[in-house]
Structure formats: structure tokens, C-alpha cells
Coordinates of C-alpha atoms in Angstrom, one line a residue:
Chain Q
X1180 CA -142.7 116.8 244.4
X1181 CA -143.3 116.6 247.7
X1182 CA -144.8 112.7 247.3
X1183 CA -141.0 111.8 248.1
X1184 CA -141.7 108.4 250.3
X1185 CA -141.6 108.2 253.5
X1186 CA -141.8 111.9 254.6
X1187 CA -144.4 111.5 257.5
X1188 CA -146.7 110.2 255.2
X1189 CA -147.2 107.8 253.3
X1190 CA -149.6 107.9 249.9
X1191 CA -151.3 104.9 248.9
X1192 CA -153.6 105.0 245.4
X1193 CA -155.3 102.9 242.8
X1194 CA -158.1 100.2 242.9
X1195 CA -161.1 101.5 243.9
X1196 CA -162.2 97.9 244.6
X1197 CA -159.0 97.8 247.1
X1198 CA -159.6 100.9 248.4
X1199 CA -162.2 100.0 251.7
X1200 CA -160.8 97.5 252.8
X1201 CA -157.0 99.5 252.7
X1202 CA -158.0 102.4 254.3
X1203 CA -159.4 99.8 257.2
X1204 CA -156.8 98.9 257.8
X1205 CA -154.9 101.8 257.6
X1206 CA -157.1 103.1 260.3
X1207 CA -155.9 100.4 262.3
X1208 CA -152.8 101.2 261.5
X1209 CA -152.5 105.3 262.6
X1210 CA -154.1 104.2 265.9
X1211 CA -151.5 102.0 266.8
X1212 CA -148.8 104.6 265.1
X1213 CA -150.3 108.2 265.7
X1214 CA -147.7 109.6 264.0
X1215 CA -147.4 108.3 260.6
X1216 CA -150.5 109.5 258.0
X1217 CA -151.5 107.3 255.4
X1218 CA -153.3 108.6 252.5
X1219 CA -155.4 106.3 250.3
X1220 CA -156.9 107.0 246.8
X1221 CA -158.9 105.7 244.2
X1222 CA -158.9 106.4 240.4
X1223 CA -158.8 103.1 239.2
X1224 CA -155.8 100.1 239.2
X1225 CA -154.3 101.3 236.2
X1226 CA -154.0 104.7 237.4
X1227 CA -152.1 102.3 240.4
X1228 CA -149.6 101.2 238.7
X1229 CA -149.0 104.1 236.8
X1230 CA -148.5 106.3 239.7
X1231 CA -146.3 103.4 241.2
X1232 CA -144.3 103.9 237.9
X1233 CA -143.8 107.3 238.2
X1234 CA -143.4 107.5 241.7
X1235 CA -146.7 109.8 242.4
X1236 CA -147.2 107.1 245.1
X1237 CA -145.6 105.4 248.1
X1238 CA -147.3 102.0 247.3
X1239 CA -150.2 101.4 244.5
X1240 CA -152.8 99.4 244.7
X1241 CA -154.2 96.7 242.0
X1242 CA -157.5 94.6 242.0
X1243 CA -156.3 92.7 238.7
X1244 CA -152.9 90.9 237.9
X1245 CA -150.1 93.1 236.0
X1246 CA -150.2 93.6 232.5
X1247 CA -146.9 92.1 230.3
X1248 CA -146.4 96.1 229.2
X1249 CA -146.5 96.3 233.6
X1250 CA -143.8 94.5 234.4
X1251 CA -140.7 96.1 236.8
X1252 CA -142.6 96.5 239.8
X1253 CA -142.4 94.7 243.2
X1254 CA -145.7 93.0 243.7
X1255 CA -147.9 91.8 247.2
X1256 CA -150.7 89.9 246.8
X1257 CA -153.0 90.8 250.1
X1258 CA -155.7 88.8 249.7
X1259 CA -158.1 87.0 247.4
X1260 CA -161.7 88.4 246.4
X1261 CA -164.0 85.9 245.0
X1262 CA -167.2 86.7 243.5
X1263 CA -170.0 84.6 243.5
X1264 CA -173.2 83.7 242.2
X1265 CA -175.5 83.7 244.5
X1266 CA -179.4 82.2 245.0
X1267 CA -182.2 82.4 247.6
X1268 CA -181.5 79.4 249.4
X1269 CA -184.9 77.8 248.7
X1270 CA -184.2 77.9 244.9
X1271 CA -183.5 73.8 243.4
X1272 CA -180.6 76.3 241.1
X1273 CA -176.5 74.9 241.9
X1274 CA -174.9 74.6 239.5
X1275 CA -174.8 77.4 236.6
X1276 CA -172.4 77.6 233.7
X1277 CA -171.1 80.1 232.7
X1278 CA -172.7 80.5 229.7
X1279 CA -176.1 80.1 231.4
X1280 CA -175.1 83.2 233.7
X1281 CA -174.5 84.7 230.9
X1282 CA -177.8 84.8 229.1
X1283 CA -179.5 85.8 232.4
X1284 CA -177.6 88.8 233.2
X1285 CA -178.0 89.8 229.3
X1286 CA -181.3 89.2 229.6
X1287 CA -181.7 86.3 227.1
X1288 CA -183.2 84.3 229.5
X1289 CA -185.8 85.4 231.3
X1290 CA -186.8 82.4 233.1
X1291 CA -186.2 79.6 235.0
X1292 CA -185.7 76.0 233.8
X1293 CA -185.5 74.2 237.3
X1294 CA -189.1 73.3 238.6
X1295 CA -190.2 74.5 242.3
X1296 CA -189.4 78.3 241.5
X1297 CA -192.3 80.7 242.1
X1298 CA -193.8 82.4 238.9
X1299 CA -190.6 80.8 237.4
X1300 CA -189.2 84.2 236.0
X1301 CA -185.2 85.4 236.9
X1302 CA -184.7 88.2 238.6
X1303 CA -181.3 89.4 238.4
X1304 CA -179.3 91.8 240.5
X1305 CA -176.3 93.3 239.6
X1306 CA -174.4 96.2 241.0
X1307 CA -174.1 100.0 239.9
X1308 CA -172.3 101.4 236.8
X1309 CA -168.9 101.8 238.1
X1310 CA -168.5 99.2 240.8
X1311 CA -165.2 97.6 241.0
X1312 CA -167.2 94.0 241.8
X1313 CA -169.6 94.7 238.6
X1314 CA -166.4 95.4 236.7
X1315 CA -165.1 92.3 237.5
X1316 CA -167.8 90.1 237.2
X1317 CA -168.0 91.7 233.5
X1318 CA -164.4 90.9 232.8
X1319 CA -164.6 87.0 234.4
X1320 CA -168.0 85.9 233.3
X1321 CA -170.1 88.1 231.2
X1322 CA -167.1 88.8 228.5
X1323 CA -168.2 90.5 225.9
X1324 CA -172.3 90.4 226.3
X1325 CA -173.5 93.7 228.2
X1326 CA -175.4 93.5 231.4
X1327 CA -179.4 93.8 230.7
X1328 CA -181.0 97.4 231.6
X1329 CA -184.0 95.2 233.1
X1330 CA -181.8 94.1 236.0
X1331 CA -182.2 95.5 239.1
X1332 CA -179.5 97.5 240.5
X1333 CA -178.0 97.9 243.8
X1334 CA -174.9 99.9 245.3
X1335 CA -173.7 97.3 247.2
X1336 CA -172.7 93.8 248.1
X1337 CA -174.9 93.9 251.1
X1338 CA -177.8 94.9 249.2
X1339 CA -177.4 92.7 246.6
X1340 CA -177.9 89.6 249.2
X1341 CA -180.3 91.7 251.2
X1342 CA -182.6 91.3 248.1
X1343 CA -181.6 87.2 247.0
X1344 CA -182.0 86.7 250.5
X1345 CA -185.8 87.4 250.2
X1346 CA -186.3 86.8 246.4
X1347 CA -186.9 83.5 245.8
X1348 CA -186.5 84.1 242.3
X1349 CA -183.1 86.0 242.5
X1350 CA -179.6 85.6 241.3
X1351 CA -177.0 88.5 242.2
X1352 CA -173.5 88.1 242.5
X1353 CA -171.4 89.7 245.6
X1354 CA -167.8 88.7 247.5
X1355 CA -167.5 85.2 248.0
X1356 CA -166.7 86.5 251.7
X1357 CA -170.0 87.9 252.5
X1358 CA -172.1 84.3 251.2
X1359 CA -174.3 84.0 254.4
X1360 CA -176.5 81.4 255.6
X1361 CA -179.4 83.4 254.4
X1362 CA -178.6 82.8 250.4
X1363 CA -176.4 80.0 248.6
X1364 CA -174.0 80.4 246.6
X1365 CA -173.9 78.2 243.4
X1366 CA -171.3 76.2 241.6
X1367 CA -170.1 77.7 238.8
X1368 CA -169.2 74.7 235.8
X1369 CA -169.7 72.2 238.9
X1370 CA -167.4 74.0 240.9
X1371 CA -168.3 75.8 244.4
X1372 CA -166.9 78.6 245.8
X1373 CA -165.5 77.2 248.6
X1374 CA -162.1 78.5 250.1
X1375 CA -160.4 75.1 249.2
X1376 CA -161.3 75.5 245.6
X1377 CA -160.1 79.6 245.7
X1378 CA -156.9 79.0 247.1
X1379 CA -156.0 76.1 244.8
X1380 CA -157.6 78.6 242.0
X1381 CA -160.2 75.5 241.1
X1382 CA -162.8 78.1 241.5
X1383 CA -161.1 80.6 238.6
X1384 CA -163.8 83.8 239.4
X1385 CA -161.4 85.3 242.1
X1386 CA -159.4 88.7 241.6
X1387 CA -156.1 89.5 243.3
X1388 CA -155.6 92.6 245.7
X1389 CA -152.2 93.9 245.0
X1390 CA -150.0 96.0 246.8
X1391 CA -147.3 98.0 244.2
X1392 CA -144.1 99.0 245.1
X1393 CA -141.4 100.6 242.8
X1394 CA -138.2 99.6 245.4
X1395 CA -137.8 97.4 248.1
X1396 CA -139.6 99.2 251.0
X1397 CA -138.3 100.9 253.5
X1398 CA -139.6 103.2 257.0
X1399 CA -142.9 103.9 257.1
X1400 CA -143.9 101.9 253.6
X1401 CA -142.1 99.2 254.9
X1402 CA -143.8 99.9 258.4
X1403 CA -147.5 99.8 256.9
X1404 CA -147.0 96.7 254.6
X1405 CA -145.7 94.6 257.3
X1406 CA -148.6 95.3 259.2
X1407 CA -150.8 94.4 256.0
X1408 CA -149.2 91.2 256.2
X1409 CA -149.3 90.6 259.7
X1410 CA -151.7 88.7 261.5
X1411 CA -153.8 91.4 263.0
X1412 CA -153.8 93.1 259.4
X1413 CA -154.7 90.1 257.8
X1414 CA -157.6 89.8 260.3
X1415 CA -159.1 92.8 259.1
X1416 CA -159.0 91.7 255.4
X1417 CA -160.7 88.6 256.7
X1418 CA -163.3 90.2 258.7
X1419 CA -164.0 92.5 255.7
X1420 CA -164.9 89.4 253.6
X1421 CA -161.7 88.5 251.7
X1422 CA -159.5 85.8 251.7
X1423 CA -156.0 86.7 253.6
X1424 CA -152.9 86.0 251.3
X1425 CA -151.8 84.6 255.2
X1426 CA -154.4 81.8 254.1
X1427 CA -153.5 81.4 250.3
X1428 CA -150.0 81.0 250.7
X1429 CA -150.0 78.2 253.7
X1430 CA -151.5 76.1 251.3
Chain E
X1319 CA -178.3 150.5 269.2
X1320 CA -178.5 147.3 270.3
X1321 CA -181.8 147.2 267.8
X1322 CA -179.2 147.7 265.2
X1323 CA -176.5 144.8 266.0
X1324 CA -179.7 142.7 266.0
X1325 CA -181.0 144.0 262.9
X1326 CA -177.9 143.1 261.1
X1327 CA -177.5 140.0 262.8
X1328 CA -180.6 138.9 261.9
X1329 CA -179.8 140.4 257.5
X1330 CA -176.1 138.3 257.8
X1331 CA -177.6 135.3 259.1
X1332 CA -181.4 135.8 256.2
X1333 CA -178.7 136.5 253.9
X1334 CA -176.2 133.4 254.1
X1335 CA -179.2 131.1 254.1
X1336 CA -180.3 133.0 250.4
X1337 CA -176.0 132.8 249.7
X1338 CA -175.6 128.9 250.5
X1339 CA -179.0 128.8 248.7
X1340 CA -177.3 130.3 245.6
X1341 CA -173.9 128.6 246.0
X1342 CA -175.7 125.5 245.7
X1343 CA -177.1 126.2 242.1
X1344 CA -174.0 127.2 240.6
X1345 CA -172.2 124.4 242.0
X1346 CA -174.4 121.9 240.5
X1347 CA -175.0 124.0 237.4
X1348 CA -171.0 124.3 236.7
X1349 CA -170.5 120.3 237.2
X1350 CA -172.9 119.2 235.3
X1351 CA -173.6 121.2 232.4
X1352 CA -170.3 121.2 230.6
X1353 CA -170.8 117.4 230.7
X1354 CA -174.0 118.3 228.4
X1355 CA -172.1 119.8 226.0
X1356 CA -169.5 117.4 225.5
X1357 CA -171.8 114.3 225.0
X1358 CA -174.2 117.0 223.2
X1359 CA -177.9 116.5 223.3
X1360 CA -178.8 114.2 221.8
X1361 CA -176.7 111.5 223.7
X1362 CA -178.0 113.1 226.9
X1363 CA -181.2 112.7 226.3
X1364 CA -181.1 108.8 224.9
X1365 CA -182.4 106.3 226.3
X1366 CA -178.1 104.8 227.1
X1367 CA -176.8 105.1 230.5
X1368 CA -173.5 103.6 230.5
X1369 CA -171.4 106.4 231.5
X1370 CA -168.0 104.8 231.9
X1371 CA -168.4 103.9 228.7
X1372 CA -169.9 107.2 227.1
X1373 CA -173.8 106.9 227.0
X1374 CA -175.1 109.8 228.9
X1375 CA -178.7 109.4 228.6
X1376 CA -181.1 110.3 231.2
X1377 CA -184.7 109.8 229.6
X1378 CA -185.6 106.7 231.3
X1379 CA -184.4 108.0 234.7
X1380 CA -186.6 110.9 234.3
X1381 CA -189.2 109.3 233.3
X1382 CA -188.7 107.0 236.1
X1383 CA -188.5 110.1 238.5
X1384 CA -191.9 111.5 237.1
X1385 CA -193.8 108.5 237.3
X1386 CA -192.7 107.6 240.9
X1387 CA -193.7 111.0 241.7
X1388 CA -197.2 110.5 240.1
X1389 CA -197.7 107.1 242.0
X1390 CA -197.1 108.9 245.5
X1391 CA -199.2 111.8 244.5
X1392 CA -202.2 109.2 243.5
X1393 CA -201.8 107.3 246.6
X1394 CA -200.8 110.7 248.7
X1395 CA -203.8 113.0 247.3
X1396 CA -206.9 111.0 247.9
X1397 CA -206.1 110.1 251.6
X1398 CA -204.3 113.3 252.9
X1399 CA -207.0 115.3 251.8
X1400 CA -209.8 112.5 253.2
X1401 CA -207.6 113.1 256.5
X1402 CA -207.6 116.5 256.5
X1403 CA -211.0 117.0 256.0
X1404 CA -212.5 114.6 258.7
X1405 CA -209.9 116.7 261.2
X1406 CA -210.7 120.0 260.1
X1407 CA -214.4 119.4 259.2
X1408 CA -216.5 115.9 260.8
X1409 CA -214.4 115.3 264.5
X1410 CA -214.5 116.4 267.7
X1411 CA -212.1 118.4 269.3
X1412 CA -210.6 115.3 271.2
X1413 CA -210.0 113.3 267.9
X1414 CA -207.8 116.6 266.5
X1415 CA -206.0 116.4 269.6
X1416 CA -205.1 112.6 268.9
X1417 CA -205.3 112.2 265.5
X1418 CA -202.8 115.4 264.0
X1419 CA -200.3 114.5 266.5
X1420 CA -200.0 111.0 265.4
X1421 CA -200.5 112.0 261.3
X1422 CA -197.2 114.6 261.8
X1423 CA -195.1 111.8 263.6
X1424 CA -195.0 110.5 260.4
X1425 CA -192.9 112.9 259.0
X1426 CA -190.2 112.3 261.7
X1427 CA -189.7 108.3 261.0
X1428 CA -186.4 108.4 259.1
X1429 CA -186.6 107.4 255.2
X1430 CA -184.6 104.1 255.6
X1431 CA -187.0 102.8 257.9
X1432 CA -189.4 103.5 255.7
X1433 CA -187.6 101.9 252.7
X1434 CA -186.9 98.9 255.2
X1435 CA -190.4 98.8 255.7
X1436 CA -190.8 98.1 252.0
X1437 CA -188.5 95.6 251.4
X1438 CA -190.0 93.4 254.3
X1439 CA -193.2 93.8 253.8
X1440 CA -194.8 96.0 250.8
X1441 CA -192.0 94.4 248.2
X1442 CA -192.5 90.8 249.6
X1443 CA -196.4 91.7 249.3
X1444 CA -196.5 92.7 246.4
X1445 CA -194.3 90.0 244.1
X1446 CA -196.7 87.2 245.9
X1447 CA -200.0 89.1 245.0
X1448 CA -199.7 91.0 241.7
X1449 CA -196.0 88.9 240.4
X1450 CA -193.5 90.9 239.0
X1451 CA -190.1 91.6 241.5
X1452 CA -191.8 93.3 243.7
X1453 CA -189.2 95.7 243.5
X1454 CA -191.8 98.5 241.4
X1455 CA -193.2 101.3 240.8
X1456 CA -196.0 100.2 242.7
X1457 CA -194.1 100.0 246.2
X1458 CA -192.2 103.1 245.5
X1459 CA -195.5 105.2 245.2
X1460 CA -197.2 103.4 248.0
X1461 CA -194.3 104.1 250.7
X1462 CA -193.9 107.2 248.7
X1463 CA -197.4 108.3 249.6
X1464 CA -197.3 107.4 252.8
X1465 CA -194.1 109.6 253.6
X1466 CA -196.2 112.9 251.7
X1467 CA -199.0 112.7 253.8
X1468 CA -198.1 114.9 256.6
X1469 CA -197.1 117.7 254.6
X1470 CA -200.6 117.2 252.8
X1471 CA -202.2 116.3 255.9
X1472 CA -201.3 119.6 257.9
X1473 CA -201.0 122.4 255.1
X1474 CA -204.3 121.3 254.3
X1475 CA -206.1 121.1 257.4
X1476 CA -204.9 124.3 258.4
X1477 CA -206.2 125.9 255.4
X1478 CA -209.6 124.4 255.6
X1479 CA -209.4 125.8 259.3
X1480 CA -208.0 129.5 257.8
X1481 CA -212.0 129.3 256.2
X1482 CA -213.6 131.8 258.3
X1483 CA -216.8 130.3 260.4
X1484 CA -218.9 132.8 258.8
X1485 CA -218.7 131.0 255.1
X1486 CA -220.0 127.8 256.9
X1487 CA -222.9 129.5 258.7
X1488 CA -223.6 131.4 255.5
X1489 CA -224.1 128.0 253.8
X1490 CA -225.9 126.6 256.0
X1491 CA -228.4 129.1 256.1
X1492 CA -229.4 128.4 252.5
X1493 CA -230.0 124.9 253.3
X1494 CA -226.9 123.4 252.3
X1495 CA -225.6 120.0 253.8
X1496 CA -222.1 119.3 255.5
X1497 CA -220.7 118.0 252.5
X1498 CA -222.1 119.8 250.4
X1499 CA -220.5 122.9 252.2
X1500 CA -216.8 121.0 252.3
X1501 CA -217.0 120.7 248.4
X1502 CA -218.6 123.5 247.3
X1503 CA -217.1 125.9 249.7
X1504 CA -214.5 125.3 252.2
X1505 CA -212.0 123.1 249.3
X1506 CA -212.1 126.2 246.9
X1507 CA -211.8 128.5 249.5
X1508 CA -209.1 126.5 250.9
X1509 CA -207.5 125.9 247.2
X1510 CA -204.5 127.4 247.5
X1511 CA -203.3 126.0 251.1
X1512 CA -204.3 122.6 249.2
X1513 CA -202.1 123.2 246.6
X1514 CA -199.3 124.1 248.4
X1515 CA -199.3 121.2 250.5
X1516 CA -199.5 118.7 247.7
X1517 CA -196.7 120.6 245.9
X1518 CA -195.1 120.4 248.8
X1519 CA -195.2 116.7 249.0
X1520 CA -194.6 116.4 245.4
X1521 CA -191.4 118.0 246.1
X1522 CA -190.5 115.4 248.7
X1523 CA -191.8 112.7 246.8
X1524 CA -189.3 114.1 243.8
X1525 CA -186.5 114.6 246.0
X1526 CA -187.0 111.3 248.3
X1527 CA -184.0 109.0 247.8
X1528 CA -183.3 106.6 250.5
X1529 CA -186.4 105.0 250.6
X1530 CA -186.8 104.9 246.6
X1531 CA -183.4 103.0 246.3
X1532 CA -184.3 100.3 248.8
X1533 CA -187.4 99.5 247.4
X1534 CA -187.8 100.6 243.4
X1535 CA -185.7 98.1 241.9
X1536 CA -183.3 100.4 240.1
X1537 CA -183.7 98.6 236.5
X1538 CA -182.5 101.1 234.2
X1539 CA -185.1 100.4 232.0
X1540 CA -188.4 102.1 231.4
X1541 CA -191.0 100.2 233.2
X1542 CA -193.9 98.8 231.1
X1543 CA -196.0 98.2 234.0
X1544 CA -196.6 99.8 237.8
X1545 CA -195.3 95.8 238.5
X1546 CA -192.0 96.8 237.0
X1547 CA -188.6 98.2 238.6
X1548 CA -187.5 101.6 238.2
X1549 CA -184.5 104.0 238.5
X1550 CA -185.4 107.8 239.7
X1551 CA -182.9 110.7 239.0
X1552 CA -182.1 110.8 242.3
X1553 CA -181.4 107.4 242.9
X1554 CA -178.8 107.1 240.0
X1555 CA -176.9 109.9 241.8
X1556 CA -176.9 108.2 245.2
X1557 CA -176.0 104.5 243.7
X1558 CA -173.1 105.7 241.6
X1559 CA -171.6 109.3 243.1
X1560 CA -169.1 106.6 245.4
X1561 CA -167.1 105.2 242.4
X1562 CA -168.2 108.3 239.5
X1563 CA -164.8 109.8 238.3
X1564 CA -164.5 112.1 235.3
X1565 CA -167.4 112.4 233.0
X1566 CA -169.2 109.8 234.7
X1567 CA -169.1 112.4 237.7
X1568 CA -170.3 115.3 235.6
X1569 CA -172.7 112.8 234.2
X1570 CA -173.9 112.4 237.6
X1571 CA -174.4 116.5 238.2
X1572 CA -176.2 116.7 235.1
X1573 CA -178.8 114.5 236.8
X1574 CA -178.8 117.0 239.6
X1575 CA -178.8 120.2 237.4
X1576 CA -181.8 118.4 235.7
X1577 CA -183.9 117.6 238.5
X1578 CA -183.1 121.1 240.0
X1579 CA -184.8 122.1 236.6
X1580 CA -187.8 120.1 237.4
X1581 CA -188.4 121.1 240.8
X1582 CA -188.1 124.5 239.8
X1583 CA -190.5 124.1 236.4
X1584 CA -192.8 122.5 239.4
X1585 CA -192.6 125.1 241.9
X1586 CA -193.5 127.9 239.1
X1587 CA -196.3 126.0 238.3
X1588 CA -197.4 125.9 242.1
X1589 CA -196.7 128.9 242.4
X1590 CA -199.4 130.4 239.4
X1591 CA -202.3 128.3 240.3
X1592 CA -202.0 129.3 244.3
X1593 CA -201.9 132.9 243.0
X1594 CA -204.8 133.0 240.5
X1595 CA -208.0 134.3 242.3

């Protein structure tokens, strides 16, 4: 009851995928506006939209498009998140299908056919139970197989290319965003993840990062979203590794 | 009267220590075991850890957490006690003066850097030599030892020291050698310093997370080799408390309440053989 927008605060929840990178900028955001306090929760982008719904929440946040059974609320798209495949940058591996990943992160193949690879065996990475980015990649690529148990397992994106970058027999998968020079990312069915191919959504293993809004916006939501959207907002979200909707829509 | 404020001063502040001490345990204890019960037993203690999808089980994680443990005690054991023993028993006073110093700043180098350590050059190492990831039980006992070894180190050499001179004299006088005074004499006098300061480590080795994460691998499968990855209790807590909701959270207590369990199973242990005479 007292979640009634724009009193001082305002409450932002959903995507826990979303959630860093909002409540970056959102820290932006209170030092230039002391004054206002925004609030940002997880619990997953279905409890997003549901607390959009009901009105538990000033905006809700989404790291997967709207269900049909969704439909009625007022949607942003932020930014882009790709995920990519990545590979020590030694390795002769660039180009991977799908169905090739697949096997690897199950398990079923357990090593290499490209010559020029060390001891020739895989060694995957993926991410922890209950990371938004292993939650996606499940969803996108792996479909219905389950990850291997023999994978290794890291807690974040960072770590993940900390250990390709050194592995010469690694694959892992983290944000396209955060591909350095130190690893390479492959193309998946002959296509690379470049920014090109997200934006014209060639490359199709890229999640939106929606903002949810029951009403047109007003005060402080509207306040805070317009910042989102704004260059210097935008800037974070880039610096943070995604792709700014700034940069998907001027195509 | 002043005697008294700091008589009670000193009870409050004993007390909170034993208080937080206590808090701790039934905080874990209440998160985690109801979680037990619901996915019963027998789902707990499976072999499936999938926990935002219902399998709950923990066996490979403590199996992972014993045998890491074991790795840093076989690597920890043999040298602390070799260290502690040349201190305390074959060098000069100037060596102790160098040497213990140098053996205890060990203990102060942070975990990560320890774990960073690992990745760079034990994991790297170790997948070039022996195959495998690299990422194994073998570098997580190895670094694991290495962080133990003060604690062994200095319990130890000060209770080789606590050996009053007179023992040594005694055995000399019946013709027996250096060594064979240091094994027949001064480690089972000195037994239960020993054994505290392996359990000790043990308990750090148990407890160690940082480093373990960077370096084990994290594979939640059993290992079939010391080559292979592996996932410790503590290190499933760590990698997954940041997104855990719900059951998966009091999935991730249980782990706690579990290896509370085990440190206090080991710490009775300790506990009996330092005590029998």
C-alpha cells in the first residue's frame, strides 16, 4: 500500500539478469538527484511483470520478451545482451553449430575434432545454478538437453573468460560485451557475434532488457527512465557490456 | 569498585562473543534444515544438484569437501611438521629468528592471492604436465597445503619447544641419537600441540573458500582422479548464495548446517585424541 508511485521513491523489481546493471545506473542516477530513492529488486522477470501488473512496482524489469498471456503493459527495451561462445584465442575452433554446442555442454562430446588443440579434450565452462546468463544460454541453445555435471563452473562472466583465456582447450559462454582480445568469440551456424549482426538480430542468441510500466510515466518514474534512455545512461549500459537500445534503434 | 565495572565489562563483552557464537548456529540451523525436510532425505543426500529445479543433493559436494581437505592435509602434514621440527629441534637460534617469521607471514597473504596464484601458475602447471583441466583436486590440495602450514608450523614448534630440556638430556644420556630423541620422545610428548595444529589447519583447509573456487574447477561431479575438477560445500554456497531464492536458498543453508556438522564431528574428534594420556 504504500508502493503508490512516485512517493519519494521509486521501486524497481524483476530480472535478476537486469538487476546490476539497473541499480548502476541508478546509482548514477541518486547522485545527480539526492533526493529521489530508487529501490531495485530481484526475484526473477516473471515476478517483473507480475508486480508491474499489480502495481507492487513503479517499473518492472524483464530479461526475456513478454509472453502473449503478458500483454497490456507499456514496454522499453534498454539494451541488448548477447551471449556468446567463446574460445582461447589459439584454438583453430570458429564456427560451432548449434547442435555441436550442444553435445559439448551435455557432455556428449568430450573432445575436439579440429587438429592443433592440446591433449584434444573439451573443457567446458558454464556458469552457476541460478545465473540469469546460464538460464539463458539454456533457453537459446541447449533447449531441452541439461548441462553436463563434469563442466566446470564459475560465478561469473569474468571468470568464465578468466579461465578460456588461459585454457587452450576451453569453451565457456559470457556477454557478448565483455569478448576481449584475450579469447574469441566463435560464430555460431556461420554467424559472428558482432554488433552489426545483433542489432539486425542476424546473430539470434541475444536477450532483451526491458523496462515495465503499467501507465504512461510520470515524476520521478518518468524522471529515472529518461535518464535510462539518455546518453549518459546509456553509457553506463555500454560500459557495463551491453548493447545500448541508443545503438539498436539508429539502425 | 572500579574492579567490578571491569569485571563485568570484561563477562558482557566474553559473553556476546559465546552469544554471536550461538546466534550463528541457530540461524544456519533454522534456514537450512526445514529445507531437509521438505525434499526429505533421500533427495538430500543424492547425488542431483539442480536446486531450481528440485534436486537437493549434496553427496558429491561433500565428498568433494572431504577430499580437498585430505589433499591439503597430505601435502600440509609432512612439510609443516619437517619445518617445525628443523626450528624447534636441528637450527640455530639465528635461523628461528628468520625462518618462523617468514613461515607465519604466510598466513597473512590474503586467500585470493593465493587462488590467483593457482590459476597462473599451479593450474597452468598442472594441465601441461599431468593433462586433465588443471582445474583439480590436485591444485586445490597443493595451495590448500600451502595456506595450513603456518597454523601447523607454529602450534607445532611451540609444542616441541613446551618439551622440557630435561627429557632431551635424559635421552641422551642413554645413548640415544638426535633423531632418535625427536621420534621417540619429543613428537609423543609433543602429541597433543601436533594435533591441534593439524586440526587446526584442517579446519581452515575445510572452511577455505576463495582460493578453492578459483582454482578447483567446480564440476559438480565426483572426481575420478586427483586430475579431476571438484565442487567443496563451501564453494557451492559462495558461487550460488547471489541469485539463490526460495528453496534453492534454504538448499544453500543446508550446505552450511552440514558443514557446521562436520567441523563440529571433527573438532570432537580433536578434541579426544588431544585428551587421552
Amino acid at each position: 500500500m504504500n508502493c503508490a508511485p512516485n512517493k519519494g521513491g521509486v521501486i524497481i523489481a524483476g530480472s535478476t539478469s537486469v538487476q546490476p546493471f539497473i541499480e548502476k545506473v541508478a546509482e548514477h542516477f541518486m547522485e545527480k538527484y539526492p533526493d529521489i530513492t530508487i529501490n531495485v529488486q530481484g526475484g526473477g522477470s516473471t515476478a517483473g511483470v507480475q508486480a508491474t501488473m499489480n502495481g507492487t512496482c513503479d517499473i518492472g524489469t524483464s530479461s526475456r520478451n513478454l509472453k502473449p498471456t503478458e500483454r497490456g503493459l507499456k514496454v522499453i527495451l534498454i539494451a541488448l545482451d548477447g551471449i556468446a561462445v567463446i574460445v582461447h584465442r589459439s584454438s583453430p575452433v570458429g564456427d560451432l553449430s548449434v547442435e555441436r554446442i550442444r553435445r559439448i555442454f551435455s557432455g556428449h562430446q568430450k573432445e575436439w575434432n579440429e587438429s592443433g588443440i592440446a591433449g584434444n579434450v573439451i573443457i567446458p565452462v558454464t556458469r552457476e545454478e541460478g545465473s540469469g546468463t546460464r538460464a539463458s544460454f539454456e533457453e537459446m541453445i541447449m533447449g531441452d538437453e541439461a548441462i553436463s555435471d563434469a563442466c566446470l563452473v564459475q560465478d561469473s562472466n569474468g571468470a568464465v573468460r578468466e579461465i578460456i583465456a588461459t585454457t587452450p582447450q576451453g569453451v565457456g559462454y559470457i556477454s557478448v560485451g565483455l569478448v576481449d582480445e584475450r579469447e574469441k568469440a566463435v560464430a555460431i551456424e556461420g554467424i559472428k557475434p558482432t554488433l552489426a549482426n545483433l542489432i539486425t538480430e542476424k546473430y539470434r542468441f541475444a536477450r532483451p532488457f526491458l523496462l515495465l510500466l503499467r501507465e504512461e510515466p510520470t515524476g520521478n518514474v518518468k524522471k529515472f527512465i529518461d535518464y535510462v534512455l539518455s546518453e549518459e545512461g546509456q553509457e553506463i549500459l555500454a560500459g557495463s557490456g551491453l548493447i545500448p537500445a541508443n545503438k539498436v534503434a539508429a539502425d | 569498585m572500579k574492579d567490578k565495572i571491569a569485571e563485568k565489562l570484561l563477562l558482557f563483552i566474553a559473553l556476546s562473543a559465546i552469544i554471536s557464537l550461538m546466534l550463528i548456529t541457530f540461524f544456519i540451523f533454522q534456514q537450512g534444515i526445514p529445507l531437509i525436510f521438505k525434499a526429505g532425505l533421500g533427495n538430500f543426500l543424492s547425488l542431483k544438484w539442480a536446486p531450481t529445479r528440485g534436486g537437493f543433493g549434496i553427496l558429491s559436494m561433500v565428498v568433494g569437501s572431504l577430499m580437498v581437505t585430505a589433499g591439503a592435509l597430505a601435502v600440509g602434514i609432512p612439510f609443516g611438521l619437517a619445518a617445525a621440527i628443523f626450528l624447534a629441534e636441528f637450527s640455530s637460534k639465528a635461523i628461528q629468528k628468520t625462518l618462523k617469521p617468514i613461515i607465519e607471514l604466510l598466513a597473512g597473504i590474503p586467500s585470493v592471492v593465493y587462488g590467483f596464484i593457482g590459476i597462473v601458475i599451479l593450474v597452468p602447471f598442472i594441465r601441461e604436465t599431468f593433462g586433465g583441466p588443471g582445474f583439480s583436486v590436485l591444485a586445490a590440495s597443493i595451495i590448500l597445503g600451502i595456506m595450513i602450514l603456518p597454523t601447523i608450523v607454529s602450534i607445532s614448534y611451540d609444542a616441541l619447544l613446551a618439551v622440557p630440556n630435561t627429557y632431551r638430556e635424559g635421552s641422551y644420556a642413554v645413548g640415544a641419537t638426535k633423531w632418535q630423541t625427536v621420534v621417540l620422545l619429543l613428537l609423543p610428548a609433543a602429541r597433543s600441540g601436533i594435533v591441534a595444529g593439524i586440526i587446526l589447519g584442517m579446519g581452515r583447509a575445510i572452511g577455505e573458500t576463495m582460493a578453492v573456487i578459483m582454482i578447483a574447477g567446480n564440476a559438480l561431479k565426483i572426481p575420478g582422479s586427483i586430475l579431476d575438477s571438484v565442487r567443496t560445500l563451501t564453494s557451492t554456497i559462495a558461487l550460488e548464495l547471489g541469485y539463490a531464492a526460495g528453496d534453492h536458498r534454504g538448499a544453500l543453508f543446508a550446505c552450511g548446517s552440514i558443514l557446521f556438522l562436520i567441523i563440529i564431528v571433527l573438532n570432537i574428534i580433536a578434541i579426544r585424541i588431544t585428551s587421552r594420556k
